[in-house]
Coordinates of C-alpha atoms in Angstrom, one line a residue:
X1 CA 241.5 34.0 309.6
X2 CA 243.7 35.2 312.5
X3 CA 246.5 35.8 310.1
X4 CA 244.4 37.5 308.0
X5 CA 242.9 39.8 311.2
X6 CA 245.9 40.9 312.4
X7 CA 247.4 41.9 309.0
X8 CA 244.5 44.2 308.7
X9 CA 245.4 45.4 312.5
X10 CA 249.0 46.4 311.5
X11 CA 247.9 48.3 308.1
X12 CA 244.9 50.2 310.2
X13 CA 248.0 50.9 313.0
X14 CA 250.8 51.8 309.8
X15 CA 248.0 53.9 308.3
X16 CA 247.1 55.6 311.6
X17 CA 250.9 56.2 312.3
X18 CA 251.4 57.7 308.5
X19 CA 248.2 60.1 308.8
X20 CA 249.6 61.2 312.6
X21 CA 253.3 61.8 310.5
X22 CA 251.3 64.1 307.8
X23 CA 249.3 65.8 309.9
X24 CA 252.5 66.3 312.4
X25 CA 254.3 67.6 309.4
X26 CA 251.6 70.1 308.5
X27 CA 251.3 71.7 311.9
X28 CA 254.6 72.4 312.5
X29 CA 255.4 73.3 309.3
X30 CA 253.1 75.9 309.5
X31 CA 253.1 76.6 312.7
X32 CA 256.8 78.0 312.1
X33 CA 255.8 79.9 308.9
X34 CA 252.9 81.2 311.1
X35 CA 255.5 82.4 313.9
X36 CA 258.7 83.4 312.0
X37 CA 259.7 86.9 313.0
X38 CA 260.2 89.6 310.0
X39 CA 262.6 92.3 311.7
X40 CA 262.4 93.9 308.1
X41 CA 262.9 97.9 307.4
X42 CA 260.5 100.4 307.4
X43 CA 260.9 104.0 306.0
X44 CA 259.3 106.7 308.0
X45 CA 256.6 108.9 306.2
X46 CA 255.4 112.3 306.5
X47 CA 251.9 112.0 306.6
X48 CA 250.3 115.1 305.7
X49 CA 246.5 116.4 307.0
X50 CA 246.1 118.2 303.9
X51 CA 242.8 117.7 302.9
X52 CA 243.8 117.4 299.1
X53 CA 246.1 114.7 299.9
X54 CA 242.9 112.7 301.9
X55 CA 241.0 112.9 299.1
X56 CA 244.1 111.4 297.0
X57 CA 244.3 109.5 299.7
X58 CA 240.2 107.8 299.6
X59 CA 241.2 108.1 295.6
X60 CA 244.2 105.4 296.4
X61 CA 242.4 103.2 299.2
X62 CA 239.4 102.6 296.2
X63 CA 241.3 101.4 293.1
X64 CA 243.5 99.3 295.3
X65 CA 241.1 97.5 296.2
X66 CA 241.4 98.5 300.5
X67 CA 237.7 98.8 301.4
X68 CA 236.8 95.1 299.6
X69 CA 238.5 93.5 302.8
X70 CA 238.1 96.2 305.3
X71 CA 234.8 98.0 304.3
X72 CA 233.6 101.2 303.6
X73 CA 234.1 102.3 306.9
X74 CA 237.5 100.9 307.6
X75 CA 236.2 98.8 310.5
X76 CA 237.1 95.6 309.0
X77 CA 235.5 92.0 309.5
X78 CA 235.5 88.4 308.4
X79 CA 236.3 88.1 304.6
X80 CA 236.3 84.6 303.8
X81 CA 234.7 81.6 306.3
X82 CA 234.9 78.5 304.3
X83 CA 236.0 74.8 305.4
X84 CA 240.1 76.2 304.8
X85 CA 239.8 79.1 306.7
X86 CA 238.5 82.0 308.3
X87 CA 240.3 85.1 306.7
X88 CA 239.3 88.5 309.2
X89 CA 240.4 92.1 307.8
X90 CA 241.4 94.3 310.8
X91 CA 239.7 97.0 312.2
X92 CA 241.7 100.0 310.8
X93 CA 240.0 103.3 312.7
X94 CA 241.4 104.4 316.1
X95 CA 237.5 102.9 318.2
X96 CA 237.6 99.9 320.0
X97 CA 239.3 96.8 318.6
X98 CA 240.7 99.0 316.3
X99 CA 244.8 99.4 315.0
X100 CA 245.2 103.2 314.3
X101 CA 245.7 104.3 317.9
X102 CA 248.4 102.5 318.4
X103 CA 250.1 102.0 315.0
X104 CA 253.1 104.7 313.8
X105 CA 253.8 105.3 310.2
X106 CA 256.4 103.0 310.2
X107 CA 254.1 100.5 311.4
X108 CA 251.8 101.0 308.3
X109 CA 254.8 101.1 306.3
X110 CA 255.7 97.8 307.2
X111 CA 252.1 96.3 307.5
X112 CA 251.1 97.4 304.2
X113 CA 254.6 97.2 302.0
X114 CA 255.6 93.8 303.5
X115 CA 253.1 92.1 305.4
X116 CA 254.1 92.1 308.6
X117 CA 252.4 93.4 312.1
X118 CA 253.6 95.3 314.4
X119 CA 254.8 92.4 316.1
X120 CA 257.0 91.5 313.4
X121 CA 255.4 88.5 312.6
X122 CA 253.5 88.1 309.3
X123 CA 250.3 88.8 308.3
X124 CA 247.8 86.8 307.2
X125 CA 246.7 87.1 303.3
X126 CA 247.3 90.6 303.3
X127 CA 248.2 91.4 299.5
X128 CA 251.2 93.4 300.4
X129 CA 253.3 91.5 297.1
X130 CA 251.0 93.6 295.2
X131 CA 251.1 96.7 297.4
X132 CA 255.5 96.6 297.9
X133 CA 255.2 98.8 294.5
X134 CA 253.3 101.8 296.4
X135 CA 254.8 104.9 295.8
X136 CA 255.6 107.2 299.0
X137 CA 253.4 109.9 297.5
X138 CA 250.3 107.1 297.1
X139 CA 251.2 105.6 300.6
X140 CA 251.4 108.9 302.6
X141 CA 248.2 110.0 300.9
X142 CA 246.6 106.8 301.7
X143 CA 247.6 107.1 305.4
X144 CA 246.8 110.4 305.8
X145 CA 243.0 109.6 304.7
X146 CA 243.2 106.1 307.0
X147 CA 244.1 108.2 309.9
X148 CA 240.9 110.6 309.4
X149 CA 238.1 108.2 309.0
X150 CA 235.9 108.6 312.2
X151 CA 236.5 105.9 314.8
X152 CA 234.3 102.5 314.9
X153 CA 234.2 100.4 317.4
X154 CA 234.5 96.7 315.9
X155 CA 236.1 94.0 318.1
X156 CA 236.8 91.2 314.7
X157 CA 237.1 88.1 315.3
X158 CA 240.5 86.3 315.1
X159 CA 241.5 84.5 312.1
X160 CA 241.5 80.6 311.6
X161 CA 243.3 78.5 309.7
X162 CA 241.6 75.4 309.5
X163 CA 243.4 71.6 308.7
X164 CA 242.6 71.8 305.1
X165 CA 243.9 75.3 304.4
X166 CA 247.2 74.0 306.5
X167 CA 247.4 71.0 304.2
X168 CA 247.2 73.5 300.9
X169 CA 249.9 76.3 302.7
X170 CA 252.2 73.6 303.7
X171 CA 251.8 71.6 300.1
X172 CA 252.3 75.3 297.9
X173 CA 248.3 75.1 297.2
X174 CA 247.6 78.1 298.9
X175 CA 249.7 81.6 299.8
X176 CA 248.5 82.7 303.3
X177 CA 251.8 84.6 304.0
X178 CA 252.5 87.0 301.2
X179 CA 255.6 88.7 303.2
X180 CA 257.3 85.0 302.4
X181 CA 256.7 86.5 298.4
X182 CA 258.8 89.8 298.7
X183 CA 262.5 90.5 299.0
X184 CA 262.3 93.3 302.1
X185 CA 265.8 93.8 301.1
X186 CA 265.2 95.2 297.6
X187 CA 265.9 98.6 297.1
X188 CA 262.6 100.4 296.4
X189 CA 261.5 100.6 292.8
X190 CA 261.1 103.8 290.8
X191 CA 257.8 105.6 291.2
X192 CA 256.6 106.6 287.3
X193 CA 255.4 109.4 286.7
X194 CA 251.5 109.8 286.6
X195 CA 250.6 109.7 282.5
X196 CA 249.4 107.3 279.9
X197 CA 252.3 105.5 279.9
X198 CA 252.9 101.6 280.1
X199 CA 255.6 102.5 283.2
X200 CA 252.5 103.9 285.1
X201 CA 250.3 101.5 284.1
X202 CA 252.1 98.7 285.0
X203 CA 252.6 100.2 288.0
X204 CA 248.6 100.6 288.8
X205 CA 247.9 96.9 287.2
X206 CA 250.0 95.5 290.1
X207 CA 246.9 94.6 292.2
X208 CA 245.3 93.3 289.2
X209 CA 247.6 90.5 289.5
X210 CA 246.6 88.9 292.6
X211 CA 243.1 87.6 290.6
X212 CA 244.7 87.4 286.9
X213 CA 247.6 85.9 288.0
X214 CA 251.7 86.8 287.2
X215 CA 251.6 87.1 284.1
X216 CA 248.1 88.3 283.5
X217 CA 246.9 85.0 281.6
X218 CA 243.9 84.6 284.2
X219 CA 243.0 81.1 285.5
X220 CA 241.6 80.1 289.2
X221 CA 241.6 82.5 291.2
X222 CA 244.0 80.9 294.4
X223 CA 242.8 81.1 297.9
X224 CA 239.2 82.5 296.5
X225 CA 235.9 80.8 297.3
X226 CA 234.9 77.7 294.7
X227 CA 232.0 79.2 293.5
X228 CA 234.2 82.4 291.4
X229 CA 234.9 82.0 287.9
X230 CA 238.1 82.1 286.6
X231 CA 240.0 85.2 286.1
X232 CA 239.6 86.1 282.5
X233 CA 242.9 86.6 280.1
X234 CA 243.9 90.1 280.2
X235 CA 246.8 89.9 277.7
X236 CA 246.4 90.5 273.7
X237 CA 246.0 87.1 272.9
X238 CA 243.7 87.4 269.7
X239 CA 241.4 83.9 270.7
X240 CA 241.5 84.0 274.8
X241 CA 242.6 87.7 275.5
X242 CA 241.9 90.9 275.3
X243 CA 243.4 91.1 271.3
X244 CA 240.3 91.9 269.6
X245 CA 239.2 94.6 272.4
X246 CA 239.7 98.5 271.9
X247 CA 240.7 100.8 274.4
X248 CA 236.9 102.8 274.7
X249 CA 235.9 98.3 274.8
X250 CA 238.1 98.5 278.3
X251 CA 236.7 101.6 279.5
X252 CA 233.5 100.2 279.4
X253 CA 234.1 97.1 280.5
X254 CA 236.2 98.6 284.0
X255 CA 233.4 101.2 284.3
X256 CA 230.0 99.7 283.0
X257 CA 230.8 96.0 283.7
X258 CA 229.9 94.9 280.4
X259 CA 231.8 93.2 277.3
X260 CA 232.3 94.6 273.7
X261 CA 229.4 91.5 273.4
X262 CA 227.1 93.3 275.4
X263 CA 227.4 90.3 278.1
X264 CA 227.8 91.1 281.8
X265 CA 230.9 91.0 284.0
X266 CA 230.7 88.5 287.0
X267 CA 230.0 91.2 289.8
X268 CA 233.0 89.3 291.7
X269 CA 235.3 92.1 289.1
X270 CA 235.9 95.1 291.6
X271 CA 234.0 96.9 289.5
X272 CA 233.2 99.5 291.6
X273 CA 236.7 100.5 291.8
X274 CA 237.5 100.7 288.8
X275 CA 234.5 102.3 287.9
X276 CA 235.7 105.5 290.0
X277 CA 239.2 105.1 288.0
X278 CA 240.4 108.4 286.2
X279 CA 240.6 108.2 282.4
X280 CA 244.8 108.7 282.6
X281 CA 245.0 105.8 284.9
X282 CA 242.2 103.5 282.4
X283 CA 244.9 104.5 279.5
X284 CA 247.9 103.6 281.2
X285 CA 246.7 100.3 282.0
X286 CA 245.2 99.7 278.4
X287 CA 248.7 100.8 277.9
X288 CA 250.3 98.2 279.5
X289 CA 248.0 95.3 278.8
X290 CA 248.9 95.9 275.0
X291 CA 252.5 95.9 275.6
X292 CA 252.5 92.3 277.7
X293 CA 253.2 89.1 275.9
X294 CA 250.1 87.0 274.9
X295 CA 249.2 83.9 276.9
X296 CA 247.5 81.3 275.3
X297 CA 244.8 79.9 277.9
X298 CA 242.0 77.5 278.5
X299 CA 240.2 80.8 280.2
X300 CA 237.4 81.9 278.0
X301 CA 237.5 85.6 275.9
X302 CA 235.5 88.0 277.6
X303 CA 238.0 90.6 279.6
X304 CA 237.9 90.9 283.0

């Protein structure tokens, strides 16, 4: 029996020592991913107060998807608060707690193209993978509207990454940094011209990639809440995809949130961004969702 007892005593102890080594292992593992410095370029921009640019500008911060994190206003506050994580979008106006007062253009440059504050150190699930593509036309419209929104004052709260969303970042499970996703040495790419063209659709469908995933075959959504579906197959793949769809079936679906079945989108689709999408920039991403390789997936038909 005492045998017995203290056998049990030194697994309890092994196990306690092994959980102490994992969790050791996950804090500093992301603690130094948390804290590693990005000294990475960023261009300057002339950021024009022409009021035509600002309302290309508000055009640019509403199909990329900026107000979903940061509100209508700009002002920011908690986006996600689950057992992972709390994920907080900045304040972006020039009032209290907010960032414009005290951020440059090359600080927005480098905030929104790479991921990284103006402390240099990375941000925190700030899609910037997606948004490295921005053209300097989009990005200095975009700021020019960001620096005219009126001032709110909104002190948000820090974010938190919990034990569980540490375990899933320091396991691959989970992409919290996306500046660890770009190479901030790459020369910029080409900005296509605006048309119906694959080039500039594929260049708009780059934020539709953070839900439907790489290569556009949909799937779980990473790093979302449990309780969203998964991203639906957005490639031409005649049984899961978007094969059997036409291109006024796609306009419907971005702008009325409805299938060629007459069945609703889930109302997680930014559909209200799309909605306010003009028809050129609808056709060049029809454009380029019919020139993608098909994916075969487990995801059910039904579009986005």
């Amino acid at each position: 029996m005492g045998r017995l007892f203290s056998g049990l005593i030194s697994f309890v102890l092994l196990a306690a020592v092994a959980v102490l080594i994992m969790v050791s292992w996950v804090y500093l593992t992301t603690e130094r991913r948390f804290a590693r410095p990005y000294d990475v370029p960023a261009r300057q921009l002339n950021v024009t107060a022409d009021p035509d640019a600002r309302v290309r500008g508000a055009h640019v911060a509403r199909i990329w998807g900026c107000f979903d994190c940061h509100g209508e206003d700009l002002a920011g506050g908690v986006v996600v608060d689950a057992p992972p994580m709390r994920l907080v979008a900045p304040n972006l106006t020039a009032g209290t707690g907010g960032i414009a007062a005290r951020y440059g253009s090359q600080d927005w440059v480098r905030a929104i193209r790479h991921g990284v504050g103006q402390d240099l150190l990375p941000l925190l699930y700030m899609p910037s993978h997606e948004y490295w593509v921005l053209s300097d036309a989009d990005l200095s419209a975009l700021l020019g509207y960001v620096q005219s929104v009126p001032a709110v004052d909104a002190v948000q709260p820090l974010p938190l990454i919990r034990g569980l969303g540490r375990f899933l970042f320091a396991t691959g499970r989970l992409d919290l940094v996306p500046a660890e996703l770009i190479d901030h040495e790459a020369p910029r790419p080409r900005a296509p011209a605006p048309g119906p063209t694959v080039e500039y659709g594929a260049y708009l469908a780059s934020g539709c990639k953070g839900c439907h995933g790489p290569d556009l075959g949909g799937g779980l959504v990473g790093g979302a809440p449990l309780d969203w579906p998964p991203a639906a197959n957005l490639t031409p793949d005649p049984e899961t995809g978007l094969g059997p769809w036409s291109q006024d079936d796609f306009f419907r679906a971005l702008r009325e949130g409805t299938r060629p079945d007459g069945s609703a989108i889930d109302s997680v689709m930014p559909l209200r961004n799309t909605a306010e999408m003009t028809d050129l920039e609808l056709s060049a991403i029809w454009a380029y969702l019919r020139s993608v390789p098909p994916v075969r997936t487990a995801t059910p038909e039904g579009g986005p």
